[in-house]
Coordinates of C-alpha atoms in Angstrom, one line a residue:
M1 CA -9.0 -21.3 -10.3
L2 CA -8.8 -22.6 -6.7
N3 CA -5.0 -22.4 -7.0
G4 CA -5.3 -18.7 -6.9
F5 CA -6.7 -19.0 -3.3
L6 CA -3.4 -20.4 -2.3
V7 CA -1.7 -17.1 -3.1
L8 CA -4.4 -15.2 -1.2
A9 CA -4.4 -17.6 1.8
V10 CA -0.6 -17.3 2.2
A11 CA -0.7 -13.5 1.9
V12 CA -3.4 -13.2 4.6
L13 CA -1.8 -15.8 7.0
S14 CA 1.6 -14.1 6.6
V15 CA 0.0 -10.8 7.8
L16 CA -1.9 -12.4 10.7
F17 CA 0.8 -14.7 12.1
L18 CA 4.1 -13.4 10.8
H19 CA 3.1 -9.7 10.8
N20 CA 4.5 -9.2 7.3
K21 CA 3.3 -6.1 5.5
Q22 CA 1.5 -6.5 2.2
H23 CA 1.4 -3.1 0.5
R24 CA -0.7 -1.8 -2.3
H25 CA 1.3 -3.2 -5.1
H26 CA 1.3 -6.6 -3.4
W27 CA -2.5 -6.7 -3.2
L28 CA -2.8 -5.5 -6.8
G29 CA -0.4 -8.2 -7.9
I30 CA -2.5 -10.8 -6.1
F31 CA -5.7 -9.5 -7.7
I32 CA -4.2 -9.5 -11.2
L33 CA -2.8 -13.0 -10.6
F34 CA -6.2 -14.2 -9.4
I35 CA -7.9 -12.8 -12.5
G36 CA -5.5 -14.6 -14.7
I37 CA -6.0 -17.9 -12.9
L38 CA -9.8 -17.3 -13.2
L39 CA -9.6 -16.9 -17.0
V40 CA -7.6 -20.1 -17.4
A41 CA -10.1 -22.0 -15.1
I42 CA -13.1 -20.7 -17.2
E43 CA -11.5 -21.9 -20.4
A44 CA -10.9 -25.3 -18.7
M45 CA -14.5 -25.6 -17.5
I46 CA -15.8 -24.7 -21.0
N47 CA -13.9 -27.6 -22.6
Q48 CA -14.2 -30.2 -19.9
E49 CA -16.3 -33.3 -20.1
D50 CA -19.5 -34.0 -18.2
S51 CA -17.9 -36.8 -16.1
A52 CA -15.3 -34.3 -14.9
T53 CA -18.0 -31.9 -13.8
K54 CA -19.7 -34.6 -11.6
N55 CA -16.4 -35.5 -9.9
A56 CA -15.7 -31.8 -9.2
Y57 CA -18.4 -31.7 -6.6
L58 CA -16.3 -33.9 -4.3
G59 CA -12.9 -32.7 -5.6
V60 CA -13.5 -29.0 -4.9
P61 CA -14.0 -29.3 -1.1
L62 CA -11.0 -31.6 -0.9
L63 CA -8.9 -29.2 -2.9
I64 CA -9.9 -26.3 -0.6
I65 CA -8.8 -28.3 2.4
S66 CA -5.5 -29.1 0.7
I67 CA -4.9 -25.4 -0.2
F68 CA -5.5 -24.4 3.4
L69 CA -3.1 -27.0 4.7
K70 CA -0.5 -26.1 2.1
S71 CA -0.7 -22.4 3.0
V72 CA -0.2 -23.3 6.7
Q73 CA 2.9 -25.3 5.7
Y74 CA 4.4 -22.4 3.8
I75 CA 3.8 -20.1 6.8
V76 CA 5.4 -22.6 9.2
E77 CA 8.4 -23.0 6.9
E78 CA 8.9 -19.2 6.6
K79 CA 8.7 -18.9 10.4
L80 CA 11.3 -21.6 10.9
L81 CA 13.7 -20.3 8.2
S82 CA 13.5 -16.7 9.6
S83 CA 13.9 -17.7 13.3
Y84 CA 16.6 -20.3 13.0
Y85 CA 19.7 -20.9 10.9
L86 CA 18.5 -23.8 8.8
H87 CA 19.7 -24.8 5.3
P88 CA 16.8 -25.2 2.9
M89 CA 17.9 -28.6 1.6
K90 CA 18.3 -29.9 5.1
V91 CA 14.7 -28.8 5.8
V92 CA 13.6 -30.6 2.6
G93 CA 15.4 -33.7 3.8
W94 CA 13.7 -33.8 7.2
E95 CA 10.3 -33.1 5.6
G96 CA 10.9 -36.1 3.3
I97 CA 11.9 -38.4 6.2
L98 CA 9.0 -37.4 8.4
G99 CA 6.6 -37.5 5.5
T100 CA 7.7 -41.0 4.6
I101 CA 7.2 -42.2 8.2
F102 CA 3.7 -40.6 8.3
Y103 CA 2.5 -42.0 5.0
I104 CA 3.7 -45.6 5.8
F105 CA 1.1 -45.7 8.6
L106 CA -1.5 -43.6 6.6
L107 CA -1.4 -45.9 3.5
I108 CA -1.9 -49.0 5.7
I109 CA -5.0 -47.4 7.1
L110 CA -6.3 -46.2 3.7
Q111 CA -5.8 -49.7 2.3
F112 CA -8.7 -51.0 4.5
I113 CA -11.2 -48.1 4.0
P114 CA -13.9 -49.0 1.5
C115 CA -14.8 -46.6 -1.3
N116 CA -17.1 -46.3 -4.3
A117 CA -15.6 -48.3 -7.1
G118 CA -16.4 -45.5 -9.6
M119 CA -14.1 -43.1 -7.7
C120 CA -11.4 -45.4 -6.2
S121 CA -9.3 -48.3 -7.4
N122 CA -10.4 -51.8 -6.4
G123 CA -13.0 -50.4 -4.0
V124 CA -10.6 -48.9 -1.4
V125 CA -9.4 -45.4 -0.9
E126 CA -5.7 -46.2 -1.7
D127 CA -4.6 -49.6 -3.1
T128 CA -0.9 -49.6 -2.2
G129 CA -0.5 -53.2 -3.2
M130 CA -1.6 -52.5 -6.7
A131 CA 0.9 -49.6 -6.9
F132 CA 3.8 -51.9 -5.9
N133 CA 2.5 -54.5 -8.4
H134 CA 2.7 -52.0 -11.2
L135 CA 6.2 -50.9 -10.2
S136 CA 7.5 -54.5 -10.1
R137 CA 6.3 -55.1 -13.7
S138 CA 7.6 -51.8 -15.3
A139 CA 11.2 -50.6 -15.2
E140 CA 10.2 -47.5 -17.0
L141 CA 7.7 -46.6 -14.3
V142 CA 10.5 -47.1 -11.6
I143 CA 12.7 -44.7 -13.6
Y144 CA 9.9 -42.1 -13.7
L145 CA 9.3 -42.5 -10.0
I146 CA 13.0 -42.0 -9.2
L147 CA 13.2 -38.9 -11.4
L148 CA 10.0 -37.6 -9.8
I149 CA 11.6 -37.9 -6.3
I150 CA 14.8 -36.1 -7.4
L151 CA 13.0 -33.3 -9.3
D152 CA 10.4 -32.8 -6.6
G153 CA 13.1 -32.6 -3.9
G154 CA 15.1 -30.0 -6.0
M155 CA 11.9 -28.0 -6.6
N156 CA 11.1 -27.9 -2.9
G157 CA 14.6 -27.0 -2.0
L158 CA 14.6 -24.1 -4.4
G159 CA 11.2 -23.0 -3.1
L160 CA 12.5 -23.0 0.4
L161 CA 15.5 -21.0 -0.8
V162 CA 13.1 -18.3 -2.1
T163 CA 11.2 -18.5 1.2
K164 CA 14.4 -18.0 3.2
H165 CA 15.6 -15.0 1.3
A166 CA 12.3 -13.5 0.3
S167 CA 9.0 -14.8 1.7
A168 CA 6.4 -17.5 1.4
A169 CA 4.2 -15.2 -0.6
N170 CA 6.9 -14.6 -3.1
R171 CA 7.4 -18.3 -3.4
V172 CA 3.7 -19.0 -4.1
T173 CA 3.4 -16.3 -6.7
L174 CA 6.5 -17.6 -8.5
T175 CA 5.1 -21.2 -8.5
Q176 CA 2.2 -20.0 -10.6
V177 CA 4.6 -19.7 -13.5
R178 CA 5.0 -23.5 -13.4
T179 CA 1.5 -23.9 -14.9
I180 CA 2.6 -21.8 -17.9
I181 CA 5.8 -23.8 -18.4
I182 CA 3.8 -27.1 -18.4
W183 CA 1.3 -25.6 -20.9
L184 CA 4.1 -24.5 -23.2
F185 CA 5.8 -27.9 -22.9
F186 CA 2.8 -29.8 -24.1
M187 CA 2.2 -27.2 -26.8
I188 CA 5.7 -27.2 -28.3
V189 CA 7.2 -30.7 -27.7
P190 CA 4.4 -32.7 -29.4
L191 CA 4.7 -30.5 -32.4
I192 CA 8.5 -31.0 -32.6
F193 CA 8.3 -34.8 -32.3
N194 CA 4.9 -35.2 -34.1
L195 CA 3.2 -36.8 -31.1
R196 CA -0.5 -37.5 -31.0
V197 CA -1.0 -36.2 -27.5
R198 CA -0.8 -32.4 -27.5
E199 CA -2.4 -29.5 -25.7
S200 CA -5.1 -27.7 -27.5
F201 CA -4.6 -24.0 -28.0
H202 CA -7.3 -21.5 -26.8
Y203 CA -7.0 -17.7 -26.9
L204 CA -8.7 -17.2 -23.5
E205 CA -6.1 -19.5 -21.9
L206 CA -3.3 -17.6 -23.5
I207 CA -4.7 -14.3 -22.2
G208 CA -5.0 -15.8 -18.8
F209 CA -1.4 -16.9 -18.7
I210 CA -0.3 -13.4 -19.8
V211 CA -2.3 -11.9 -17.0
I212 CA -0.7 -14.4 -14.5
I213 CA 2.8 -13.3 -15.6
A214 CA 1.8 -9.6 -15.1
G215 CA 0.6 -10.3 -11.6
V216 CA 3.8 -12.2 -10.7
I217 CA 6.0 -9.5 -12.1
L218 CA 4.1 -6.8 -10.2
Y219 CA 4.0 -8.6 -6.9
N220 CA 7.7 -9.5 -6.9
E221 CA 8.6 -5.8 -7.9
I222 CA 10.3 -6.8 -11.1
V223 CA 8.3 -3.9 -12.6
T224 CA 6.8 -1.1 -10.5
I225 CA 4.0 1.2 -11.3
P226 CA 4.9 4.8 -10.4
Y227 CA 1.3 5.9 -10.0
L228 CA -1.2 6.0 -7.1
G229 CA 1.5 5.3 -4.6
L230 CA 2.1 1.8 -5.9
D231 CA 5.8 2.3 -5.9
R232 CA 6.0 4.0 -2.5
N233 CA 6.9 0.9 -0.5
C234 CA 9.0 -1.0 -3.1
K235 CA 12.3 -2.2 -1.7
K236 CA 14.2 -0.4 -4.4
N237 CA 12.7 3.0 -3.4
Q238 CA 13.2 2.2 0.3
N239 CA 16.9 1.6 -0.3
Y240 CA 17.1 5.0 -2.0
V241 CA 15.4 6.7 0.9
N242 CA 17.7 5.0 3.4
L243 CA 20.8 6.2 1.5
G244 CA 19.4 9.7 1.2
T245 CA 18.7 10.0 4.9
S246 CA 21.9 8.5 6.0
S247 CA 23.2 10.0 9.3
F248 CA 26.9 9.4 8.4
Q249 CA 29.1 12.2 9.5
P250 CA 32.9 12.6 9.0
R251 CA 34.6 11.5 12.2
D252 CA 36.8 13.9 14.2
F253 CA 39.6 11.6 15.4
D254 CA 40.9 14.3 17.7
A255 CA 37.6 14.1 19.7
D256 CA 38.0 10.3 20.1
I257 CA 40.9 10.6 22.5
T258 CA 39.7 9.1 25.8
A259 CA 41.1 8.5 29.3
E260 CA 42.5 5.2 28.0
D261 CA 44.6 7.2 25.5
D262 CA 45.8 9.5 28.2
E263 CA 46.9 6.5 30.2
I264 CA 48.9 5.2 27.3
F265 CA 50.5 8.6 26.7
G266 CA 51.4 8.8 30.3
H267 CA 53.9 5.9 29.9
H268 CA 55.9 8.1 27.5
S269 CA 57.4 11.3 28.9
S270 CA 57.6 12.9 25.4
F271 CA 53.8 12.6 25.1
D272 CA 52.8 13.5 28.7
F273 CA 50.6 16.5 27.9
Q274 CA 49.3 16.9 31.5
S275 CA 52.6 16.5 33.5
E276 CA 53.7 20.2 33.2
P277 CA 51.5 23.3 32.9
N278 CA 51.4 24.9 29.5
T279 CA 50.5 28.4 28.8
Q280 CA 49.8 27.8 25.1
S281 CA 46.4 27.5 23.6
P282 CA 44.3 24.3 24.2
K283 CA 44.9 23.3 20.6
A284 CA 48.7 23.7 21.0
E285 CA 48.6 21.6 24.2
R286 CA 47.5 18.6 22.2
E287 CA 50.2 19.0 19.6
P288 CA 52.9 16.3 19.8
P289 CA 56.6 17.2 19.7
T290 CA 57.9 18.6 16.4
S291 CA 60.1 15.6 15.7
L292 CA 57.0 13.3 15.6
N293 CA 54.5 15.8 14.2
N294 CA 54.7 14.4 10.6
T295 CA 54.5 10.8 11.8
F296 CA 51.5 11.6 14.0
Q297 CA 49.7 13.4 11.2
Q298 CA 50.2 10.5 8.8
N299 CA 48.7 8.0 11.3
R300 CA 45.9 10.0 12.9
F301 CA 43.2 8.7 10.5
V302 CA 44.4 5.1 10.8
G303 CA 43.2 4.6 14.3
R304 CA 44.4 4.6 17.9
S305 CA 46.5 1.5 17.4
S306 CA 48.5 3.1 14.6
V307 CA 49.1 6.2 16.8
Y308 CA 50.4 3.9 19.6
L309 CA 52.8 2.2 17.2
A310 CA 54.2 5.5 16.1
M311 CA 54.8 6.5 19.7
T312 CA 56.5 3.2 20.6
S313 CA 58.8 3.5 17.5
H314 CA 60.0 6.9 18.8
D315 CA 61.2 5.3 22.0

């Protein structure tokens, strides 16, 4: 359920700090998404064990802090990607390097902080030595760790790609589909391979996932609602409005002749319109000689350079 606050936090912070506009259909999509996450969370709380309920009193505040920090990270990433020309995978690489350096020092500190044995391993907040001990004894665990690093880097790279070309809010809403994919995986794969560990099916959870998909579809404008002004600010309709109000007008190339053109014409006696007085109409004064009239008419819409080439070829 608290994962839904990440969507809301990113949307609010994007309005406050990035000045992004969240329109009616965006807020409605966030609301529907939050309702879907709430239904899934209610189903999880109904079927959870008592020990999990006791640990939740400490886990919920920590989760709220992590959600706030994660939302700040998304906003900072959107600001960087929108202000500078940065490749998403390069950003992921630097995040990984800096994160590794940071956690090297943090894990050393956590190794010496005592903790309740019922909540922590071996009485410390983070037993890094035990983790390396397990890795040294299990090749399968090492393979899983390498796959996790590769897949997590790819997932973050694709997420930053969405942030770069859309927004952080679009990225957060799309990541909610990940929960549905995980649920389907543990529902289908154990049935195919006849595994003992499988996800139990609950109708309320299924309804919640359907509502989540509806919120994601509405927020990302995959489907629009043409009522109550919910489609007024959709990107598709804005493009139609821009095309309908285009200020494009056919160019009159005769009106584009400037003093620079007159200077060019002055180097060619056959095109010197101002050297001798002419009693003809103003329109006739601008007509080129008859011998080049056809050539000039063929090149008038090509541009000034083409007209100049036609004149030089006459000489």
